[in-house]
Tab-separated table of N, CA and C in Angstrom:
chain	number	residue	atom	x	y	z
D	236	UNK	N	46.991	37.014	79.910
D	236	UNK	CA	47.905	37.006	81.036
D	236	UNK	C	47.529	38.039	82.104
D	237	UNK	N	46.867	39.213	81.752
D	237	UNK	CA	46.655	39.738	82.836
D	237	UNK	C	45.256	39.728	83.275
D	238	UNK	N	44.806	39.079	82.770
D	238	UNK	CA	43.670	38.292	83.686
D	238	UNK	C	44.270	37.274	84.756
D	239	UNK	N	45.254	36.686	84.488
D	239	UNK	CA	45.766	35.864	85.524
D	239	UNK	C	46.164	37.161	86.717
D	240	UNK	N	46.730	38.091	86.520
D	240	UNK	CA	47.397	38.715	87.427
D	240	UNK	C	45.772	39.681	88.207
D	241	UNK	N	45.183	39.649	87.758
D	241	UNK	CA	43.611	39.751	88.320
D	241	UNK	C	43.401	39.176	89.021
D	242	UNK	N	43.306	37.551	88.705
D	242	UNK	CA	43.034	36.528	89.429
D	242	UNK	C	43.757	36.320	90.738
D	243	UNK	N	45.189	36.401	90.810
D	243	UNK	CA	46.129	37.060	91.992
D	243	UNK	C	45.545	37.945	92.878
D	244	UNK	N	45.268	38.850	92.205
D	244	UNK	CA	44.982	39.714	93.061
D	244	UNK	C	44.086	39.531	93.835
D	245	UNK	N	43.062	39.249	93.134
D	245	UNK	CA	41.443	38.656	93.914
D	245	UNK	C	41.767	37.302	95.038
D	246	UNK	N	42.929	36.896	94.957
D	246	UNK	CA	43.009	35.721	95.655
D	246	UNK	C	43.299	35.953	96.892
D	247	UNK	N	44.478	37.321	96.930
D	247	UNK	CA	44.774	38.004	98.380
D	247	UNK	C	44.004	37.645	99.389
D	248	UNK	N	42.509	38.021	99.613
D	248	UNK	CA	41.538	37.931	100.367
D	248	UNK	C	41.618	36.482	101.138
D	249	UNK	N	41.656	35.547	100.281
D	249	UNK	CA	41.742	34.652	100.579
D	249	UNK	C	42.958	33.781	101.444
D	250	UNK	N	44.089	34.673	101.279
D	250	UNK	CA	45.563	34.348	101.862
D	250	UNK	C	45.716	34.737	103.355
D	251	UNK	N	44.808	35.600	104.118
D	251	UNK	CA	44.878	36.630	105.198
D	251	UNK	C	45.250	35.758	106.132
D	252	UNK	N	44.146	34.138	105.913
D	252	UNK	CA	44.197	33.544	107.226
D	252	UNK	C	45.291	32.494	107.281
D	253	UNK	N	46.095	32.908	106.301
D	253	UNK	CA	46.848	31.976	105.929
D	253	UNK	C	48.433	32.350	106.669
D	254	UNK	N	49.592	31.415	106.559
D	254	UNK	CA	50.723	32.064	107.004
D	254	UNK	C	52.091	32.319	106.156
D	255	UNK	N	52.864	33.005	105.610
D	255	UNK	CA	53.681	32.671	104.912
D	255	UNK	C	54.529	31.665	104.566
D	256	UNK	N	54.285	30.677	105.083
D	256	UNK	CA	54.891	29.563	105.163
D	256	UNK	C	53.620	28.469	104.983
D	257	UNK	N	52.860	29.088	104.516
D	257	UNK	CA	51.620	27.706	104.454
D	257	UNK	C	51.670	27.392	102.869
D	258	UNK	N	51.333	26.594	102.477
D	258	UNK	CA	51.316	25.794	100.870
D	258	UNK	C	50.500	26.845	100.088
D	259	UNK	N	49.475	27.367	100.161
D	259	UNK	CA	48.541	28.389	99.730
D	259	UNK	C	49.663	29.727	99.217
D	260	UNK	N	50.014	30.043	100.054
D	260	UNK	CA	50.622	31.143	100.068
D	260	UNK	C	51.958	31.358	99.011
D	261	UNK	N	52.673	29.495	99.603
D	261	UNK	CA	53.867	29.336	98.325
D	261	UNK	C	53.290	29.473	97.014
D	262	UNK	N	52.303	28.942	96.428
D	262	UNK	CA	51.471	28.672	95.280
D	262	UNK	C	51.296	29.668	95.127
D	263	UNK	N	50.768	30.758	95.344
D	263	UNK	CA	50.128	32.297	95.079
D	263	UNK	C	51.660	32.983	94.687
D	264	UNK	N	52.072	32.679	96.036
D	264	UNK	CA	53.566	34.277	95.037
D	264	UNK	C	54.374	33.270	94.250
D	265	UNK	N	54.565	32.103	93.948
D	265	UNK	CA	55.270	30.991	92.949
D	265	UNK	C	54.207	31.646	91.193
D	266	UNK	N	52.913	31.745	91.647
D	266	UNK	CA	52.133	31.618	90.586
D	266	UNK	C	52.130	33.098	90.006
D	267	UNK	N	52.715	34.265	90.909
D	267	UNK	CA	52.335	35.626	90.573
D	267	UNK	C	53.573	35.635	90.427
D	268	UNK	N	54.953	35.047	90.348
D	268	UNK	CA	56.005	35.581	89.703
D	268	UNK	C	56.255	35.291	88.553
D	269	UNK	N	55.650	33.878	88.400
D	269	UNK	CA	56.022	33.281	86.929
D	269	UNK	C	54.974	34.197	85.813
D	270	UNK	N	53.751	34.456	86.618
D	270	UNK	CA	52.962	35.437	85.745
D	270	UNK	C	53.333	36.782	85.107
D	271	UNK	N	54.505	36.707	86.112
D	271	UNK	CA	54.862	38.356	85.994
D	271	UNK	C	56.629	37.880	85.032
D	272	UNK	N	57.026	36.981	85.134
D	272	UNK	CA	57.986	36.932	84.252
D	272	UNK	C	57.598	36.914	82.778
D	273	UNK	N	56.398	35.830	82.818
D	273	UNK	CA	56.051	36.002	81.133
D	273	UNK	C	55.715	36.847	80.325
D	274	UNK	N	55.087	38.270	81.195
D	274	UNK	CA	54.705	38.949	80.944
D	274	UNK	C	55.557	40.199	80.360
D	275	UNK	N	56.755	40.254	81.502
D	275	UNK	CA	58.139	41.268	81.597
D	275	UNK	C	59.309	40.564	81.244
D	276	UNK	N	59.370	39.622	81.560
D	276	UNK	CA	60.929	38.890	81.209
D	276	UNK	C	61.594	38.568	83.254
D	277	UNK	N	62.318	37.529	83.160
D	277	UNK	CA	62.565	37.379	84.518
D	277	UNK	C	63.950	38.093	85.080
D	278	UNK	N	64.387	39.445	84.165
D	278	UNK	CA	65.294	40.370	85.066
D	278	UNK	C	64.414	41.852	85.005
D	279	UNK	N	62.936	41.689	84.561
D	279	UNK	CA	62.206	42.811	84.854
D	279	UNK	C	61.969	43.920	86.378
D	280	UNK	N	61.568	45.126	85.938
D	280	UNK	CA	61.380	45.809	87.674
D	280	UNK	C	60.701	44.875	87.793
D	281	UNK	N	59.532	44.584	87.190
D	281	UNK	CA	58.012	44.203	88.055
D	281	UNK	C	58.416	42.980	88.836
D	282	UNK	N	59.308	42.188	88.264
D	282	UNK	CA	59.222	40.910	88.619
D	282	UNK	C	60.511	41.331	90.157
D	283	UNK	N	61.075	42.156	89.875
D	283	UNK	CA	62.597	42.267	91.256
D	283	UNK	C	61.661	43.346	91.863
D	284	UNK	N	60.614	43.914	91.986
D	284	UNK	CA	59.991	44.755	92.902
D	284	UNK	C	59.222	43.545	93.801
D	285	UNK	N	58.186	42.507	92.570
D	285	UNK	CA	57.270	41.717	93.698
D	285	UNK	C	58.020	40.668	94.392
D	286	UNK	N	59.179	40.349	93.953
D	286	UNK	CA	60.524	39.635	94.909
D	286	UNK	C	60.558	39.893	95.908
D	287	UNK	N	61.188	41.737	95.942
D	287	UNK	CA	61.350	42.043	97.427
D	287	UNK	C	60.423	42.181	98.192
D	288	UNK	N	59.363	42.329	97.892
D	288	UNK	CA	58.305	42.203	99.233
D	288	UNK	C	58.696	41.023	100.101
D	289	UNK	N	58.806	41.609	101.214
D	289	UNK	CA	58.759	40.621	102.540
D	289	UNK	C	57.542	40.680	103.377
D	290	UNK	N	57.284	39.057	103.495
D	290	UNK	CA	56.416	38.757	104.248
D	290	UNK	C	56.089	38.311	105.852
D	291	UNK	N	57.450	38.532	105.995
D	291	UNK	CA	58.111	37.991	107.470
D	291	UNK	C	58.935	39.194	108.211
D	292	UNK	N	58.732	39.417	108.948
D	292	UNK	CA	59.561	40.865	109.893
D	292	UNK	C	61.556	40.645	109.327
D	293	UNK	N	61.956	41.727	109.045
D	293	UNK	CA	62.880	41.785	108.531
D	293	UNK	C	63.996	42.054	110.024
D	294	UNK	N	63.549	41.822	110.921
D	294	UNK	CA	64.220	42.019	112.318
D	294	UNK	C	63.727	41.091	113.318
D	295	UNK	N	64.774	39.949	113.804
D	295	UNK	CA	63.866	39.240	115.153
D	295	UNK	C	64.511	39.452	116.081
D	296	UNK	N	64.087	39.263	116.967
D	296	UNK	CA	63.806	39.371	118.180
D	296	UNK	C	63.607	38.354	119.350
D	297	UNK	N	63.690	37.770	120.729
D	297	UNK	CA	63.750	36.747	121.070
D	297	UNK	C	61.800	37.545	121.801
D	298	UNK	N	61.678	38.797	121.782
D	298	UNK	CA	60.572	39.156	122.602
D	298	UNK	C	59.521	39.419	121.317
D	299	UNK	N	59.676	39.097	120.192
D	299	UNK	CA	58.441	39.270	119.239
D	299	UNK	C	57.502	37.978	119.244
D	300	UNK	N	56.442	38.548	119.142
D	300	UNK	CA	55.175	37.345	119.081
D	300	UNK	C	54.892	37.132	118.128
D	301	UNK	N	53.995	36.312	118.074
D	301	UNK	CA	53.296	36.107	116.527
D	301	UNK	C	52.619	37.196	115.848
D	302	UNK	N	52.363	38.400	116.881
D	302	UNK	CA	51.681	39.090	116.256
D	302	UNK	C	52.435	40.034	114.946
D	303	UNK	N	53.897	39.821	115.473
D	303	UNK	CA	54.841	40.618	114.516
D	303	UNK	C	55.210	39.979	113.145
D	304	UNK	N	54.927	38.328	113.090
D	304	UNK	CA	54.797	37.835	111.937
D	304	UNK	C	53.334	37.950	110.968
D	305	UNK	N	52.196	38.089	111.733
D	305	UNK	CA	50.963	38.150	111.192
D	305	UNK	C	50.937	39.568	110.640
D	306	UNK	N	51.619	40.795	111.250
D	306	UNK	CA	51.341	42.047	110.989
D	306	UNK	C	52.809	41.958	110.008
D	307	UNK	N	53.663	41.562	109.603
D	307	UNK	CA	54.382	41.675	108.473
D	307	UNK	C	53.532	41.112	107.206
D	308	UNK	N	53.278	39.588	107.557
D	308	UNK	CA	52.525	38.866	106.308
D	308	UNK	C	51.349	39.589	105.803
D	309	UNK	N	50.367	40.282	106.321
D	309	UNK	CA	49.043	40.804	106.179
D	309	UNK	C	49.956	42.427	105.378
D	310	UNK	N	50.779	43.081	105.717
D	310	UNK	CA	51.413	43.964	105.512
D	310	UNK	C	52.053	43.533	103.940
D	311	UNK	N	52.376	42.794	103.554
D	311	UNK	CA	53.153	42.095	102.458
D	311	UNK	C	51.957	42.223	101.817
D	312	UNK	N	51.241	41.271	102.121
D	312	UNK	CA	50.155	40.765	101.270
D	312	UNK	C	49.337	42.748	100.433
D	313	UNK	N	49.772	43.397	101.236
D	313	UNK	CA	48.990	44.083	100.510
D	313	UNK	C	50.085	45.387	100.183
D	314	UNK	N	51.280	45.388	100.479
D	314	UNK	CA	51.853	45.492	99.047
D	314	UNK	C	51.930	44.696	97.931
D	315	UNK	N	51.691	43.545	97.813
D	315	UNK	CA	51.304	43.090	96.775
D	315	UNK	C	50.136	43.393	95.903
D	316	UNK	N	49.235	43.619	96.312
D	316	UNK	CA	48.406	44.088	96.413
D	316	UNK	C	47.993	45.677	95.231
D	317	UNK	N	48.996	46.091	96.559
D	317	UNK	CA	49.272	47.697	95.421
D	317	UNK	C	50.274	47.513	94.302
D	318	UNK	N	51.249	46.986	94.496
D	318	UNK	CA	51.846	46.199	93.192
D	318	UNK	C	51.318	45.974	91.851
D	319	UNK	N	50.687	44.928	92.215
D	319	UNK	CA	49.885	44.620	90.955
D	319	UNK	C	48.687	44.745	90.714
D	320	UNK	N	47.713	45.999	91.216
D	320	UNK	CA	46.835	47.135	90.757
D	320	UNK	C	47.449	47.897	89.822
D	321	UNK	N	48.762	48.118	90.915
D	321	UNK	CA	49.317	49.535	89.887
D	321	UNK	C	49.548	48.972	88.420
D	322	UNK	N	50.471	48.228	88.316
D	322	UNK	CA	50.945	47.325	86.839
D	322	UNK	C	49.481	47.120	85.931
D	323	UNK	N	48.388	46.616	86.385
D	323	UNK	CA	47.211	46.450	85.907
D	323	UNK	C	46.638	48.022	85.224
D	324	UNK	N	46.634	48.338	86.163
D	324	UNK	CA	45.954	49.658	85.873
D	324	UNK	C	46.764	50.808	84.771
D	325	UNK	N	48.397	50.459	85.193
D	325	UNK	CA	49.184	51.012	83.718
D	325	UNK	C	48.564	50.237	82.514
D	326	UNK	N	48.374	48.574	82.528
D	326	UNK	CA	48.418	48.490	81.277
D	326	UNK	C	47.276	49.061	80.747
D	327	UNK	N	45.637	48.944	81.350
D	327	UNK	CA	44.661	49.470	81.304
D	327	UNK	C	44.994	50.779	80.563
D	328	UNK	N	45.836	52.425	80.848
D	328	UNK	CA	45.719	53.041	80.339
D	328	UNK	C	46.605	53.031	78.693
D	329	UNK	N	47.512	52.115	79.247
D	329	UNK	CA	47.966	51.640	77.482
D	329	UNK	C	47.073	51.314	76.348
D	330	UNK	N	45.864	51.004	76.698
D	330	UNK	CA	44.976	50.158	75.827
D	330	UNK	C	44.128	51.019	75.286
């Protein structure tokens, strides 16, 4: 299982050009929560920490551009990012 959450991670790269609302993107955090429930249980931190990440500006605006959705999503994406390094890298020293 946490090779899957590896595999997540490594996929990031691949999400950048993507938008939070694109099919790619649903699939990736759909696929990194259920990973992270089996792992913790689904009222775990890990799993209600990578929840709250937002990927979309938590404030709109009628004068925000796209650039304020691209710089939230790219921003998300890599708290996720640090997320599940960190979790990885705990279990790593468990072992």
């Amino acid at each position: 299982m946490f090779e899957e959450l590896k595999k997540q991670i490594d996929a990031i790269d691949g999400l950048r050009d993507q938008t939070a609302v694109s099919g790619g993107f649903a699939r990736w955090r759909k696929q990194t929560e259920e990973t992270l429930k089996s792992l913790y249980g689904d009222e775990s931190a890990e799993v209600r920490e990578f929840t709250s990440i937002y990927y979309t500006p938590l404030f709109l605006s009628c004068r925000m551009g796209d650039e304020a959705f691209d710089e939230a999503y790219r921003n998300g994406l890599e708290e996720a990012r640090t997320l599940l390094s960190a979790i990885v890298e705990k279990v790593k020293r468990r072992s």
